[in-house]
Coordinates of N, CA and C in Angstrom, one line a residue:
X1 N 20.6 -65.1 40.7 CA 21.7 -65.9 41.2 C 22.9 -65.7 40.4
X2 N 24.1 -65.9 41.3 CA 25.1 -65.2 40.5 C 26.7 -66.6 41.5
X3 N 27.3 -67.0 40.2 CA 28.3 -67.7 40.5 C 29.5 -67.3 40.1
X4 N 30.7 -67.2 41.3 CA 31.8 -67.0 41.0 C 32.9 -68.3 40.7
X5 N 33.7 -68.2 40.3 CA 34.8 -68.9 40.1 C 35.7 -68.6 40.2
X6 N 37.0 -69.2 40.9 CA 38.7 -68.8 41.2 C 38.9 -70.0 40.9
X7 N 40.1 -70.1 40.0 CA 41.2 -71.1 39.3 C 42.7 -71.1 39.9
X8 N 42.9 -71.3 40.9 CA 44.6 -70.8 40.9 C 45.7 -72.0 41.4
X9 N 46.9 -71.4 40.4 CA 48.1 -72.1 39.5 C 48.8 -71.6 40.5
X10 N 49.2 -72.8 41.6 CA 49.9 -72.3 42.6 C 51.5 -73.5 42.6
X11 N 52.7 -72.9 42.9 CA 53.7 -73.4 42.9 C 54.1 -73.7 44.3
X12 N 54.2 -74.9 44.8 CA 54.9 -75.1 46.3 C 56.5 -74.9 46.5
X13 N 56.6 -74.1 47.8 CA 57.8 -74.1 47.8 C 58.7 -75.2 48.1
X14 N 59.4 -75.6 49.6 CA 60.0 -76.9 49.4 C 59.4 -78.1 49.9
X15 N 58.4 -78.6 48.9 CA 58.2 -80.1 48.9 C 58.6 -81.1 48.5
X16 N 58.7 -82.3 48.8 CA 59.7 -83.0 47.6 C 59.0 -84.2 47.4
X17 N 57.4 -84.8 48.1 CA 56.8 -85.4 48.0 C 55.0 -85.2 47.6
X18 N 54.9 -86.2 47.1 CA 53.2 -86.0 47.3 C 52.3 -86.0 48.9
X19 N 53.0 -86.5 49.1 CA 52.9 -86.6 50.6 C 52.9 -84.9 51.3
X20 N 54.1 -84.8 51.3 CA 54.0 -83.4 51.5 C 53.4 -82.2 51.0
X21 N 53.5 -82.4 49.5 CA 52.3 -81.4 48.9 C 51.0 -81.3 49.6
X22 N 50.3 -82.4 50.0 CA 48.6 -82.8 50.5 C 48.9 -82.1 52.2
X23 N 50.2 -82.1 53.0 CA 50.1 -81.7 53.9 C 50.2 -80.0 53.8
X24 N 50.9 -79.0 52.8 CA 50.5 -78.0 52.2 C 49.0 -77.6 51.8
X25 N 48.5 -78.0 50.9 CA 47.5 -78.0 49.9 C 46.7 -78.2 51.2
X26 N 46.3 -79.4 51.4 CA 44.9 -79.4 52.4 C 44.1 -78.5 53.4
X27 N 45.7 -78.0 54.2 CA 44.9 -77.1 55.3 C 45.1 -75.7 54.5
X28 N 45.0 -75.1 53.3 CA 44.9 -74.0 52.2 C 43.3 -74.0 52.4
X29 N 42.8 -75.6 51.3 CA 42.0 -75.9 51.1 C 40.8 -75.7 52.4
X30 N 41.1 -76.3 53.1 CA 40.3 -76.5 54.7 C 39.8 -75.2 55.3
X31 N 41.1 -74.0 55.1 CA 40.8 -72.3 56.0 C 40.1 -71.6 54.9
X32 N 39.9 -72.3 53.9 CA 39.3 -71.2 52.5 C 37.4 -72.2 52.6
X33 N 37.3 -72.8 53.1 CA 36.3 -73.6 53.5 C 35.7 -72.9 54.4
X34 N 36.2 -73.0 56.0 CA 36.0 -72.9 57.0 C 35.3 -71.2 57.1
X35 N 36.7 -70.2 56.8 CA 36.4 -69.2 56.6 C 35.8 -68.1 55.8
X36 N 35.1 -68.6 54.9 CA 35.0 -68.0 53.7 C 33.3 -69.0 52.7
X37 N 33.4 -70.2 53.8 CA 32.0 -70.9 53.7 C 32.0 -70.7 51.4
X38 N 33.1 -71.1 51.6 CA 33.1 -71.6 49.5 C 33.3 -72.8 49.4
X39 N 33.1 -73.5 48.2 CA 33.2 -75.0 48.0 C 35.2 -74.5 47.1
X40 N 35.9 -75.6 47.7 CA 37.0 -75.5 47.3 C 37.3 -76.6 47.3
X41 N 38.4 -76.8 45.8 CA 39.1 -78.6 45.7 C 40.2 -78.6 45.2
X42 N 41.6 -79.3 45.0 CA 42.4 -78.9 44.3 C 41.8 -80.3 43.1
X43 N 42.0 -79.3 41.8 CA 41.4 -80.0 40.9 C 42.2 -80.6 39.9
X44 N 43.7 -80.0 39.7 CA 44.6 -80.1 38.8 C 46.1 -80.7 39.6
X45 N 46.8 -81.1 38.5 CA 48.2 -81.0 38.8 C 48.1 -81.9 39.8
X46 N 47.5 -83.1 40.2 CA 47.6 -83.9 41.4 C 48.5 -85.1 41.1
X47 N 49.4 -85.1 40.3 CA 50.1 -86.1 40.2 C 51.9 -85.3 40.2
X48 N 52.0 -83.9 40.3 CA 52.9 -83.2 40.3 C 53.3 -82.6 41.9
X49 N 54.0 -83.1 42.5 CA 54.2 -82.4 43.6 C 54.7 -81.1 43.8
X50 N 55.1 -80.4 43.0 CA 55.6 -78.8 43.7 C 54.5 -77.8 42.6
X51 N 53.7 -78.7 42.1 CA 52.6 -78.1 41.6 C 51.1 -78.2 42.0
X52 N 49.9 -77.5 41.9 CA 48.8 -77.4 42.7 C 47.9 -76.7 41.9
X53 N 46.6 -77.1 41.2 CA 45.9 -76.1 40.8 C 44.4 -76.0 41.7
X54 N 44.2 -75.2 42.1 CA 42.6 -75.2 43.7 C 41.5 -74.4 42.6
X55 N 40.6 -75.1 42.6 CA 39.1 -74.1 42.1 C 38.5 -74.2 43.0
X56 N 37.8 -73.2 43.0 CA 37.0 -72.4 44.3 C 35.9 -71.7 43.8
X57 N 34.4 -71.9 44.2 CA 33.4 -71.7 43.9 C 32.2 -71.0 44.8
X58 N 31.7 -69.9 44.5 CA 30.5 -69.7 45.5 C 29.3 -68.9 45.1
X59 N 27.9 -69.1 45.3 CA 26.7 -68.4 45.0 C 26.5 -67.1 45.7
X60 N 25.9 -66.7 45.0 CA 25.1 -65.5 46.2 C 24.3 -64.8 45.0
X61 N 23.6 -64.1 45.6 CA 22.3 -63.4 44.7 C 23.1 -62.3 44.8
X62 N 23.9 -61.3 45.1 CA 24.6 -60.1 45.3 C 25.8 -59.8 44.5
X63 N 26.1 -59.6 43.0 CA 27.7 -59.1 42.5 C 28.8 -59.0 43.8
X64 N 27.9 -57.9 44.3 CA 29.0 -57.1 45.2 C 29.4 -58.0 46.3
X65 N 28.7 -58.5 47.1 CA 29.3 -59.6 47.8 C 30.2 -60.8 47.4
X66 N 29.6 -61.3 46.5 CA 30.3 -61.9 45.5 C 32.0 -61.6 45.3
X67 N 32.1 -60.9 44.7 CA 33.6 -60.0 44.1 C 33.9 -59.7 45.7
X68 N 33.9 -59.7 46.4 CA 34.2 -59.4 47.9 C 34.6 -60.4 48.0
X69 N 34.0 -61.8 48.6 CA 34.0 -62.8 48.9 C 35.5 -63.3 48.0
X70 N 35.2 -63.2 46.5 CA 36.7 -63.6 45.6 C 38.0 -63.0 45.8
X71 N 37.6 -61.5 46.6 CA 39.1 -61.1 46.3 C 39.6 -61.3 47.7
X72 N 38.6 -61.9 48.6 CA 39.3 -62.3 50.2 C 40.0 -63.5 49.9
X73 N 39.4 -64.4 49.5 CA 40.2 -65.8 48.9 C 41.4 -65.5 47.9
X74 N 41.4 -64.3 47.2 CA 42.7 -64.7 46.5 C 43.6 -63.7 46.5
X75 N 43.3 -62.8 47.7 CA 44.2 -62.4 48.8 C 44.9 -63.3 50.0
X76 N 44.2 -64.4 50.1 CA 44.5 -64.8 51.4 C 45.4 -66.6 50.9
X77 N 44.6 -66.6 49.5 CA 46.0 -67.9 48.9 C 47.5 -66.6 48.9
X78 N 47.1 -65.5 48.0 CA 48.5 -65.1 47.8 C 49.5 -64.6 48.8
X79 N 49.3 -64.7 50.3 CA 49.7 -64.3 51.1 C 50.2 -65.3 52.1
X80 N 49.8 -66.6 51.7 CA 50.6 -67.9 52.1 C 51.7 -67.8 51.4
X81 N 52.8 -67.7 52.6 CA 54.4 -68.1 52.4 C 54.8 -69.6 51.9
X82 N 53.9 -70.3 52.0 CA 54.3 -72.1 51.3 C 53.8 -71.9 50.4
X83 N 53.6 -71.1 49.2 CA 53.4 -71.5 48.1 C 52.9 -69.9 47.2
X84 N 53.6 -70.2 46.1 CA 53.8 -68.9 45.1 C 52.3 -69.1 44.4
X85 N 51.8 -67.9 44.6 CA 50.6 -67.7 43.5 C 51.4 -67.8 42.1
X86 N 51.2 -68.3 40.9 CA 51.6 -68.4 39.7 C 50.2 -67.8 38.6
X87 N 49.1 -67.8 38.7 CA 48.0 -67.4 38.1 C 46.6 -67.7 38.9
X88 N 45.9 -66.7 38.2 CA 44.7 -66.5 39.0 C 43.3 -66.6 38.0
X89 N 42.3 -67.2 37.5 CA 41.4 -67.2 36.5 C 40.2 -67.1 37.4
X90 N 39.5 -65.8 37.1 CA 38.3 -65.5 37.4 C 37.6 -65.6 36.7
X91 N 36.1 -66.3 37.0 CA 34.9 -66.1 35.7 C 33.4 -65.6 37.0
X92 N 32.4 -65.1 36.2 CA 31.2 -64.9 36.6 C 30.8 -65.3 36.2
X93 N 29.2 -65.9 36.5 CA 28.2 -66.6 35.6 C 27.2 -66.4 36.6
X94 N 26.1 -65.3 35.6 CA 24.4 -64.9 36.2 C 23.6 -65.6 35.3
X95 N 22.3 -64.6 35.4 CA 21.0 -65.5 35.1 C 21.0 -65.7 33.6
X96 N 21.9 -64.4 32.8 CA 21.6 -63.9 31.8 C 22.5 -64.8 31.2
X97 N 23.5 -65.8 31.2 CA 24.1 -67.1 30.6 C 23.3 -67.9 30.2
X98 N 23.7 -68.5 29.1 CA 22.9 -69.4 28.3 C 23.0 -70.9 29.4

């Protein structure tokens, strides 16, 4: 069994509320769900509105699938026009972790 992780430090463009951030952020959150069947949350930065940090998580017994699966997600945050990818933190974790 093999677990991926995405971390990403995303910058909104013009929001000027929290209000409006969650109307950004959510449906991000929702098509990376929907499409892509990964557990995703925005975890950080929730008290900053033109800021946003989303971790995003998924299993599979396969690397290769795996790293597939990650670079579709963080191709498809960085390719949303509402909001600047700012950083990206990838980790793996297999059987062979303590």
């Amino acid at each position: 069994m093999y677990v991926g992780t995405l971390s990403f430090d995303v910058l909104l463009g013009d929001v000027r509320s929290l209000k409006e951030k969650r109307s950004v952020v959510r449906p991000i959150i929702a098509e990376l769900q929907r499409k892509y069947a990964v557990s995703v949350a925005e975890v950080g930065d929730q008290d900053l509105y033109r800021r946003a940090r989303i971790g995003l998580a998924v299993v599979s017994g396969d690397t290769g699938h795996l790293t597939d699966v990650l670079d579709r997600c963080e191709r498809f945050v960085a390719a949303r026009p509402e909001v600047e990818l700012l950083s990206v933190r990838r980790r793996f974790h297999g059987d062979h972790d303590d």
